[in-house]
Coordinates of C-alpha atoms and ligand atoms in Angstrom, one line a residue:
M30 CA 56.4 -19.2 3.5
A31 CA 53.6 -18.2 5.9
G32 CA 52.8 -14.8 4.4
M33 CA 53.1 -13.1 1.1
A34 CA 55.0 -10.1 -0.1
V35 CA 53.0 -7.0 0.0
A36 CA 55.6 -4.4 -0.7
A37 CA 56.3 -5.0 -4.3
P38 CA 54.5 -6.6 -7.1
L39 CA 55.9 -10.1 -7.7
R40 CA 55.9 -11.5 -11.1
T41 CA 57.1 -15.1 -11.2
Y42 CA 58.3 -16.6 -14.5
G43 CA 60.8 -19.1 -15.4
A44 CA 61.9 -22.1 -17.3
A45 CA 58.3 -23.5 -17.4
E46 CA 57.5 -20.7 -19.9
D47 CA 59.2 -21.5 -23.2
R48 CA 58.6 -17.9 -24.6
A49 CA 60.8 -15.1 -23.5
R50 CA 59.3 -12.6 -21.2
I51 CA 59.2 -9.2 -22.8
L52 CA 60.7 -6.3 -21.1
R53 CA 59.9 -3.0 -22.8
A54 CA 62.0 0.1 -22.2
A55 CA 59.9 3.1 -23.0
P56 CA 58.7 6.5 -21.9
A57 CA 56.3 6.4 -19.0
E58 CA 55.0 8.4 -16.0
A59 CA 55.7 8.0 -12.4
S60 CA 54.5 9.9 -9.3
L61 CA 57.9 10.5 -7.8
R62 CA 57.0 13.6 -5.7
S63 CA 53.8 13.8 -3.7
S64 CA 53.4 17.6 -4.1
A65 CA 53.8 17.6 -8.0
A66 CA 50.8 18.6 -10.1
V67 CA 51.6 16.1 -12.8
P68 CA 53.5 12.9 -12.7
A69 CA 57.1 12.9 -13.9
R70 CA 58.0 11.8 -17.4
V71 CA 60.3 9.0 -17.0
W72 CA 61.8 6.1 -19.0
A73 CA 60.7 2.7 -17.5
Y74 CA 60.7 -0.9 -18.0
D75 CA 57.0 -2.1 -18.6
A76 CA 55.9 1.4 -17.6
Q77 CA 56.8 0.6 -14.0
V78 CA 59.4 2.4 -11.7
P79 CA 61.2 0.5 -10.6
G80 CA 60.8 -2.0 -13.4
P81 CA 58.9 -5.3 -12.9
L82 CA 60.3 -7.4 -10.2
L83 CA 61.7 -10.4 -12.0
R84 CA 61.8 -13.6 -9.9
V85 CA 63.2 -17.0 -10.7
R86 CA 64.6 -20.1 -8.9
Q87 CA 68.3 -20.7 -8.5
G88 CA 69.7 -22.6 -11.4
E89 CA 66.8 -21.7 -13.7
A90 CA 67.0 -20.4 -17.2
V91 CA 66.0 -16.8 -17.7
R92 CA 64.7 -15.6 -21.1
V93 CA 64.0 -11.9 -21.5
R94 CA 63.4 -10.1 -24.7
L95 CA 64.4 -6.5 -24.4
E96 CA 62.3 -4.2 -26.7
N97 CA 63.8 -0.8 -27.0
G98 CA 61.1 1.8 -27.1
I99 CA 63.3 4.7 -26.1
E100 CA 65.1 7.2 -28.3
Q101 CA 68.5 6.0 -27.6
P102 CA 70.3 2.7 -28.1
T103 CA 70.2 0.6 -24.9
T104 CA 71.0 -2.7 -23.3
V105 CA 70.3 -4.6 -20.1
H106 CA 73.0 -5.6 -17.6
W107 CA 72.2 -8.1 -15.0
H108 CA 74.1 -6.6 -12.1
G109 CA 75.7 -9.3 -9.8
I110 CA 74.7 -12.3 -11.9
R111 CA 77.7 -14.5 -12.6
I112 CA 76.5 -14.6 -16.1
D113 CA 77.4 -16.0 -19.6
N114 CA 79.7 -13.2 -20.8
R115 CA 77.5 -12.6 -24.1
M116 CA 74.5 -11.9 -21.9
D117 CA 76.3 -9.2 -19.7
G118 CA 74.7 -6.5 -21.6
V119 CA 77.7 -4.1 -21.8
A120 CA 77.5 -2.0 -24.9
G121 CA 80.8 -2.0 -26.8
L122 CA 82.3 -4.9 -24.9
T123 CA 79.9 -7.8 -24.8
Q124 CA 77.2 -6.7 -27.4
D125 CA 76.3 -3.8 -29.6
A126 CA 73.7 -1.5 -28.0
V127 CA 70.3 -2.2 -29.3
P128 CA 69.0 0.6 -31.5
P129 CA 65.6 2.3 -30.9
G130 CA 62.7 0.0 -32.2
E131 CA 64.8 -3.1 -32.1
T132 CA 65.0 -6.1 -29.7
F133 CA 67.6 -8.2 -28.1
D134 CA 67.1 -11.7 -26.6
Y135 CA 68.8 -12.4 -23.2
A136 CA 69.1 -16.1 -22.2
F137 CA 71.2 -17.2 -19.3
T138 CA 71.0 -19.3 -16.1
V139 CA 71.4 -18.0 -12.6
P140 CA 74.0 -19.8 -10.6
D141 CA 73.4 -17.9 -7.3
A142 CA 70.4 -17.3 -5.2
G143 CA 70.0 -13.7 -3.8
T144 CA 69.0 -10.2 -4.6
F145 CA 70.3 -8.7 -7.9
W146 CA 69.1 -5.9 -10.2
Y147 CA 69.1 -5.0 -13.9
H148 CA 69.7 -1.7 -15.7
P149 CA 71.1 -0.3 -19.0
H150 CA 74.7 -0.4 -19.7
N151 CA 74.7 2.3 -22.3
R152 CA 74.6 5.9 -21.3
S153 CA 73.6 4.4 -17.9
W154 CA 74.3 7.9 -16.3
E155 CA 71.3 9.1 -18.2
Q156 CA 69.1 6.0 -18.7
V157 CA 69.2 4.9 -15.1
A158 CA 68.6 8.5 -13.9
R159 CA 65.5 8.6 -16.0
G160 CA 64.1 5.4 -14.5
L161 CA 65.4 2.4 -16.2
Q162 CA 66.2 -0.1 -13.4
G163 CA 64.6 -3.1 -11.7
V164 CA 65.2 -6.0 -9.3
L165 CA 65.9 -9.6 -10.1
I166 CA 65.4 -12.1 -7.3
V167 CA 66.8 -15.5 -7.4
D168 CA 65.1 -17.7 -4.9
E169 CA 66.8 -20.4 -2.9
P170 CA 65.6 -23.9 -3.5
E171 CA 64.3 -23.7 0.0
P172 CA 63.8 -20.1 0.9
P173 CA 64.0 -19.4 4.8
T174 CA 60.8 -19.2 6.5
V175 CA 59.7 -15.5 6.9
D176 CA 56.2 -13.9 7.1
Q177 CA 57.1 -11.3 4.5
D178 CA 59.8 -11.1 1.9
I179 CA 59.9 -7.3 1.0
V180 CA 61.9 -5.4 -1.6
L181 CA 62.9 -1.8 -0.9
V182 CA 64.5 -0.1 -3.9
V183 CA 66.0 3.1 -2.7
D184 CA 66.8 5.8 -5.2
D185 CA 67.3 9.5 -5.5
W186 CA 66.1 11.7 -8.3
R187 CA 67.1 15.1 -9.5
L188 CA 63.8 16.8 -10.3
T189 CA 63.0 20.4 -11.3
D190 CA 60.7 22.5 -9.3
D191 CA 57.7 21.2 -11.2
G192 CA 58.6 17.6 -10.4
Q193 CA 60.1 16.6 -13.8
I194 CA 63.3 14.8 -14.4
D195 CA 66.0 17.6 -14.5
E196 CA 67.1 17.1 -18.1
A197 CA 69.2 20.2 -18.4
S198 CA 71.7 19.0 -15.9
F199 CA 72.4 15.8 -17.6
G200 CA 76.1 15.8 -18.5
H201 CA 77.0 18.6 -16.1
L202 CA 80.8 18.5 -15.7
H203 CA 80.5 19.6 -12.1
D204 CA 78.6 16.5 -11.2
W205 CA 81.0 14.4 -13.3
S206 CA 84.1 15.6 -11.5
H207 CA 82.6 15.8 -8.0
A208 CA 80.2 13.4 -6.3
G209 CA 78.1 12.4 -9.3
R210 CA 74.5 13.3 -10.0
L211 CA 73.0 13.5 -6.5
G212 CA 69.2 13.8 -6.4
N213 CA 66.9 16.0 -4.5
E214 CA 64.1 13.6 -4.1
L215 CA 64.3 10.2 -2.4
T216 CA 62.0 7.4 -3.4
V217 CA 61.5 3.8 -2.2
N218 CA 60.0 1.5 -4.7
G219 CA 59.4 4.6 -7.0
R220 CA 57.3 6.4 -4.3
P221 CA 58.1 9.4 -2.2
R222 CA 57.1 7.3 0.8
F223 CA 56.8 3.6 1.3
D224 CA 54.9 2.3 4.3
V225 CA 55.0 -1.6 5.1
P226 CA 52.1 -3.0 7.1
V227 CA 53.3 -5.6 9.6
R228 CA 52.0 -7.4 12.6
A229 CA 53.9 -7.8 15.9
G230 CA 55.8 -11.1 16.0
E231 CA 56.4 -11.2 12.2
R232 CA 59.7 -11.9 10.7
L233 CA 60.6 -10.0 7.7
R234 CA 63.2 -10.5 5.0
V235 CA 63.9 -7.1 3.6
R236 CA 66.0 -6.7 0.4
L237 CA 67.5 -3.3 0.1
V238 CA 68.8 -2.1 -3.2
N239 CA 70.5 1.2 -3.9
T240 CA 69.8 2.1 -7.6
A241 CA 70.9 5.8 -7.2
N242 CA 73.3 7.1 -9.8
A243 CA 75.7 8.3 -7.2
R244 CA 74.3 8.7 -3.8
I245 CA 75.7 6.6 -1.0
M246 CA 72.6 5.9 1.3
N247 CA 73.0 5.8 5.0
L248 CA 69.8 4.0 5.9
R249 CA 68.5 3.4 9.4
F250 CA 65.6 1.2 10.6
E251 CA 64.6 2.8 13.9
A252 CA 63.7 0.7 16.9
H253 CA 64.5 -2.7 15.5
T254 CA 67.4 -5.1 15.5
L255 CA 68.8 -5.7 12.0
M256 CA 70.4 -9.1 11.2
L257 CA 72.5 -9.0 8.0
I258 CA 72.0 -12.1 6.2
A259 CA 73.3 -11.4 2.6
V260 CA 75.4 -8.8 0.8
D261 CA 75.2 -8.3 -2.9
G262 CA 73.2 -11.4 -3.2
Q263 CA 75.7 -13.6 -1.4
P264 CA 74.8 -15.1 2.0
V265 CA 76.9 -14.1 5.1
Q266 CA 77.1 -15.5 8.5
P267 CA 74.2 -13.7 10.1
R268 CA 75.3 -10.7 12.2
P269 CA 73.6 -7.7 13.9
V270 CA 74.0 -4.4 12.1
P271 CA 75.6 -2.0 14.5
D272 CA 73.1 0.8 15.4
G273 CA 70.8 -0.4 12.8
E274 CA 72.4 1.9 10.3
L275 CA 73.7 0.6 6.8
R276 CA 75.9 2.4 4.4
L277 CA 75.1 1.3 0.9
G278 CA 76.8 2.6 -2.2
P279 CA 75.2 2.8 -5.7
G280 CA 74.6 -0.8 -6.9
Q281 CA 75.0 -2.5 -3.6
R282 CA 72.4 -4.7 -2.0
V283 CA 71.8 -6.2 1.4
D284 CA 69.3 -8.8 2.7
L285 CA 68.2 -8.2 6.3
M286 CA 66.2 -10.3 8.7
I287 CA 64.1 -7.9 10.9
D288 CA 61.8 -9.4 13.7
M289 CA 58.8 -7.1 14.3
S290 CA 59.5 -6.7 18.0
L291 CA 57.3 -3.7 18.9
D292 CA 53.9 -3.6 20.4
P293 CA 50.8 -3.9 18.2
G294 CA 49.7 -0.5 17.0
S295 CA 53.3 0.8 16.9
R296 CA 54.9 2.7 14.0
A297 CA 58.7 2.8 13.4
A298 CA 60.5 4.8 10.6
F299 CA 63.1 3.9 8.2
T300 CA 65.1 6.9 7.2
E301 CA 67.9 8.0 5.1
V302 CA 70.5 10.1 7.0
T303 CA 73.4 11.2 4.7
G304 CA 72.3 14.7 4.5
G305 CA 72.7 15.0 8.3
G306 CA 68.9 15.3 8.4
R307 CA 66.4 12.4 9.1
L308 CA 64.6 11.8 5.9
V309 CA 61.7 9.5 6.5
A310 CA 61.4 7.0 3.6
G311 CA 58.6 4.9 5.1
E312 CA 57.4 3.3 8.2
F313 CA 56.6 -0.1 9.5
V314 CA 53.0 0.3 10.4
Y315 CA 52.0 -2.4 13.1
A316 CA 48.5 -3.8 13.0
T317 CA 46.5 -3.8 16.3
D318 CA 46.8 -7.6 16.7
S319 CA 49.9 -9.8 16.8
V320 CA 51.0 -13.1 15.1
A321 CA 50.3 -16.2 17.2
R322 CA 53.2 -18.7 17.0
D323 CA 53.6 -22.2 18.3
N324 CA 57.4 -21.8 18.1
P325 CA 59.0 -18.5 18.5
L326 CA 61.4 -17.4 15.8
D327 CA 64.6 -17.2 17.8
A328 CA 67.1 -18.9 15.5
P329 CA 68.3 -16.5 12.9
V330 CA 67.7 -17.3 9.3
R331 CA 70.7 -19.0 7.6
L332 CA 70.7 -19.0 3.9
T333 CA 72.0 -21.8 1.9
T334 CA 75.4 -21.1 0.4
N335 CA 75.9 -20.3 -3.2
P336 CA 78.3 -22.2 -5.6
L337 CA 81.2 -19.7 -5.1
P338 CA 84.8 -20.9 -5.1
T339 CA 85.7 -22.4 -1.8
R340 CA 89.4 -21.5 -1.9
L341 CA 91.3 -18.5 -2.8
E342 CA 94.9 -19.7 -3.8
L343 CA 96.5 -16.5 -2.7
D344 CA 100.1 -17.8 -3.0
G345 CA 100.0 -18.4 -6.7
A346 CA 97.6 -15.3 -7.3
T347 CA 98.0 -12.9 -10.1
R348 CA 98.3 -9.4 -8.4
V349 CA 97.5 -6.1 -9.9
D350 CA 97.4 -2.6 -8.7
L351 CA 94.5 -0.2 -9.6
L352 CA 95.4 3.3 -8.9
M353 CA 92.2 5.6 -8.8
E354 CA 93.0 9.2 -9.6
G355 CA 91.4 12.5 -10.6
G356 CA 88.2 14.4 -9.7
A357 CA 87.9 17.7 -8.1
M358 CA 90.6 18.3 -5.6
G359 CA 92.4 15.3 -6.8
G360 CA 95.5 16.9 -8.3
M361 CA 95.8 14.8 -11.3
A362 CA 98.0 16.4 -13.9
G363 CA 96.9 14.4 -16.8
A364 CA 96.3 10.9 -18.2
I365 CA 96.1 8.8 -21.3
H366 CA 92.8 8.9 -23.2
D367 CA 92.2 6.9 -26.6
G368 CA 95.9 6.2 -26.6
K369 CA 97.0 9.8 -26.3
E370 CA 98.7 11.7 -23.5
M371 CA 96.6 14.6 -22.4
T372 CA 96.7 17.3 -19.7
I373 CA 93.9 17.5 -17.3
R374 CA 92.7 20.7 -18.9
Q375 CA 92.5 18.9 -22.3
L376 CA 90.8 16.0 -20.8
V377 CA 88.1 17.8 -19.1
R378 CA 87.5 20.5 -22.0
E379 CA 87.9 18.3 -25.0
K380 CA 86.9 14.8 -23.8
R381 CA 84.8 15.4 -20.7
M382 CA 87.1 13.1 -18.7
A383 CA 88.0 13.7 -15.1
W384 CA 89.1 10.5 -13.6
A385 CA 91.7 7.8 -14.5
F386 CA 92.6 4.2 -13.5
N387 CA 96.4 3.5 -13.8
G388 CA 96.9 6.7 -15.7
V389 CA 94.3 6.0 -18.4
A390 CA 91.0 7.9 -18.5
G391 CA 88.1 5.7 -20.0
M392 CA 88.6 2.3 -21.5
S393 CA 92.0 1.2 -22.3
E394 CA 93.2 -0.7 -25.2
A395 CA 94.7 -3.4 -23.0
P396 CA 92.9 -5.2 -20.2
L397 CA 93.8 -4.4 -16.6
V398 CA 94.7 -8.1 -16.2
T399 CA 94.3 -11.3 -18.3
A400 CA 93.8 -14.3 -16.1
K401 CA 93.7 -17.9 -17.0
R402 CA 90.4 -19.6 -16.1
G403 CA 90.5 -20.7 -12.6
Q404 CA 93.4 -18.4 -11.5
T405 CA 93.0 -16.4 -8.4
V406 CA 93.3 -12.6 -9.0
V407 CA 94.1 -10.0 -6.3
I408 CA 93.3 -6.4 -7.1
H409 CA 94.7 -3.8 -4.9
M410 CA 92.6 -0.6 -5.4
R411 CA 94.0 2.7 -4.2
N412 CA 91.6 5.4 -4.0
Q413 CA 93.9 8.5 -4.3
T414 CA 90.9 10.9 -4.8
A415 CA 89.0 13.1 -2.5
W416 CA 85.8 11.2 -3.1
P417 CA 84.3 7.8 -2.3
H418 CA 83.7 5.2 -5.0
A419 CA 81.7 2.0 -5.4
M420 CA 83.8 -0.3 -7.6
H421 CA 81.8 -2.9 -9.5
L422 CA 83.2 -6.1 -10.8
H423 CA 81.4 -7.8 -13.6
G424 CA 80.8 -11.6 -13.9
H425 CA 82.4 -12.5 -10.5
H426 CA 82.1 -11.8 -6.8
A427 CA 85.2 -10.8 -4.9
R428 CA 86.3 -11.0 -1.3
E429 CA 88.0 -8.2 0.5
L430 CA 91.4 -9.2 1.9
M431 CA 92.6 -5.9 3.2
R432 CA 91.1 -2.5 3.9
S433 CA 93.5 0.4 4.7
G434 CA 96.3 -2.0 5.8
A435 CA 94.1 -4.1 8.1
P436 CA 93.1 -7.6 7.1
V437 CA 89.4 -8.1 6.5
T438 CA 88.2 -11.5 8.1
D439 CA 84.4 -11.4 7.4
E440 CA 84.6 -13.5 4.4
T441 CA 82.0 -11.6 2.5
W442 CA 81.6 -11.8 -1.3
R443 CA 80.6 -8.7 -3.1
D444 CA 80.2 -7.6 -6.5
T445 CA 80.4 -3.8 -5.5
V446 CA 83.1 -2.7 -3.2
M447 CA 83.1 0.8 -1.4
L448 CA 86.2 2.8 -1.0
E449 CA 86.0 5.9 1.1
R450 CA 88.3 8.8 0.1
E451 CA 92.0 8.0 0.2
E452 CA 91.2 4.5 1.3
D453 CA 92.9 1.5 -0.3
V454 CA 91.2 -2.1 -0.5
A455 CA 92.6 -5.4 -1.8
V456 CA 90.0 -7.8 -3.1
A457 CA 90.5 -11.3 -4.4
F458 CA 88.4 -13.4 -6.8
V459 CA 88.7 -16.6 -8.8
A460 CA 88.6 -15.7 -12.4
D461 CA 86.4 -18.6 -13.4
N462 CA 84.0 -17.0 -15.8
P463 CA 85.5 -16.6 -19.4
G464 CA 85.2 -13.5 -21.3
R465 CA 85.8 -9.7 -21.3
W466 CA 84.5 -8.0 -18.1
M467 CA 84.1 -4.5 -16.9
L468 CA 85.4 -3.1 -13.7
H469 CA 84.2 0.3 -13.0
C470 CA 82.8 2.8 -10.5
H471 CA 79.1 2.6 -10.1
M472 CA 78.7 6.3 -9.5
L473 CA 77.6 6.5 -13.1
E474 CA 79.1 10.0 -13.7
H475 CA 82.4 8.8 -12.6
Q476 CA 82.2 5.9 -14.9
V477 CA 81.4 7.9 -17.9
A478 CA 84.1 10.5 -17.0
G479 CA 86.9 8.0 -17.0
M480 CA 86.6 5.4 -14.1
T481 CA 86.2 2.4 -16.2
T482 CA 88.5 -0.5 -17.2
W483 CA 88.1 -4.1 -18.1
F484 CA 89.8 -7.5 -17.5
E485 CA 89.8 -10.7 -19.5
V486 CA 89.4 -14.4 -18.4
V487 CA 90.8 -16.8 -21.0
S488 CA 90.6 -20.6 -21.1
Ligands
LIG20 CU1 75.4 -2.2 -12.3 CU2 78.6 -2.2 -14.9 O1 76.9 -2.1 -13.7
LIG21 CU1 83.4 6.8 -8.3

């Protein structure tokens, strides 16, 4: 690699260390809004927002000791890692939540290279919103040659007028039954604005991560051609991003290759445009000189493939429907919760539930599907709500087969799949990772208000 990453603190650790790396979740402070008189009181890993960038090589063993310094039980979920089930960090399903003052040792290997992230999986709607989240990069054995490898964690925060986390609105049923907790402050890498110094002629690998509780980000890099090289950590056939604009749901990641094609001294913004406005998140700030190269970088970066299943046996696949219902303007009459039939009024008033999967609000007794290890599973998700959702599959990556009746041919593997309102999507994956796994909406308020289920892979 010709250059070094300037945009995020890189902390490399790995198998060479025989002690676990300590990751401490605790109260901290962060300057999330530039005009605020005092920093925001947050919860953070290692007092950083986002948490420390964890970086390992593909196939390496990761050892992290979580220390719980917050006042609630917590866990760490390693989002997108095809992980050993016991290390998946799901409170109530794969482990007990870690009480305040206690620790938990995570030890696992990382089969896939790519861009992943980590966050609590207990009261995540509150703990992630307070700042507990970080990025995990798994490096390819031979990373592609780039001048800078940059991580941009895009997040939104709901802050009070004096710039503190808006605690009073945690648990608001309106958020839970509508779009989720949308913020009023956008940050990149925990800062209100994040500029990236570049030189004309440089090639950047940009890893974008949406860690917002609920906001779908429409991100635009102005004046540059973006090549998409990976989605949710998994390499794709490099392809240009139409109009330079990306729609990224909560939990989703993309890796981009961007050549710095403007003249020395230029500036070009990256913006978030969901609100209809053009919110500047940062700029590429060009130096006054350019990079001298012997061989121009004309061939696009091609990432080495990850050890994903090479074949989906669709003929013998186990097929299951997932009907997504509820929410405001959804017309759901009722659902089963904790084994009891309830009307929508009871669900909302007594149980704070607003959504259901296949007629069940919240975790069901029985799994959505039990698959034999190695079996191909097709899940046909039908979003019969008036809201978009970002469905996250644990322990596996899935391929979209069909979207709103049209076949999907791009062969992209994802761990988080977006469904627009009233859209339906069929995904397929090989159930090759034994254990009990979550499938839920990553709009964290939808998750807690009912949009959650699980499936099982047995030997
Ligand atoms: Cu990123 Cu089940 O979560
Ligand atoms: Cu949702």
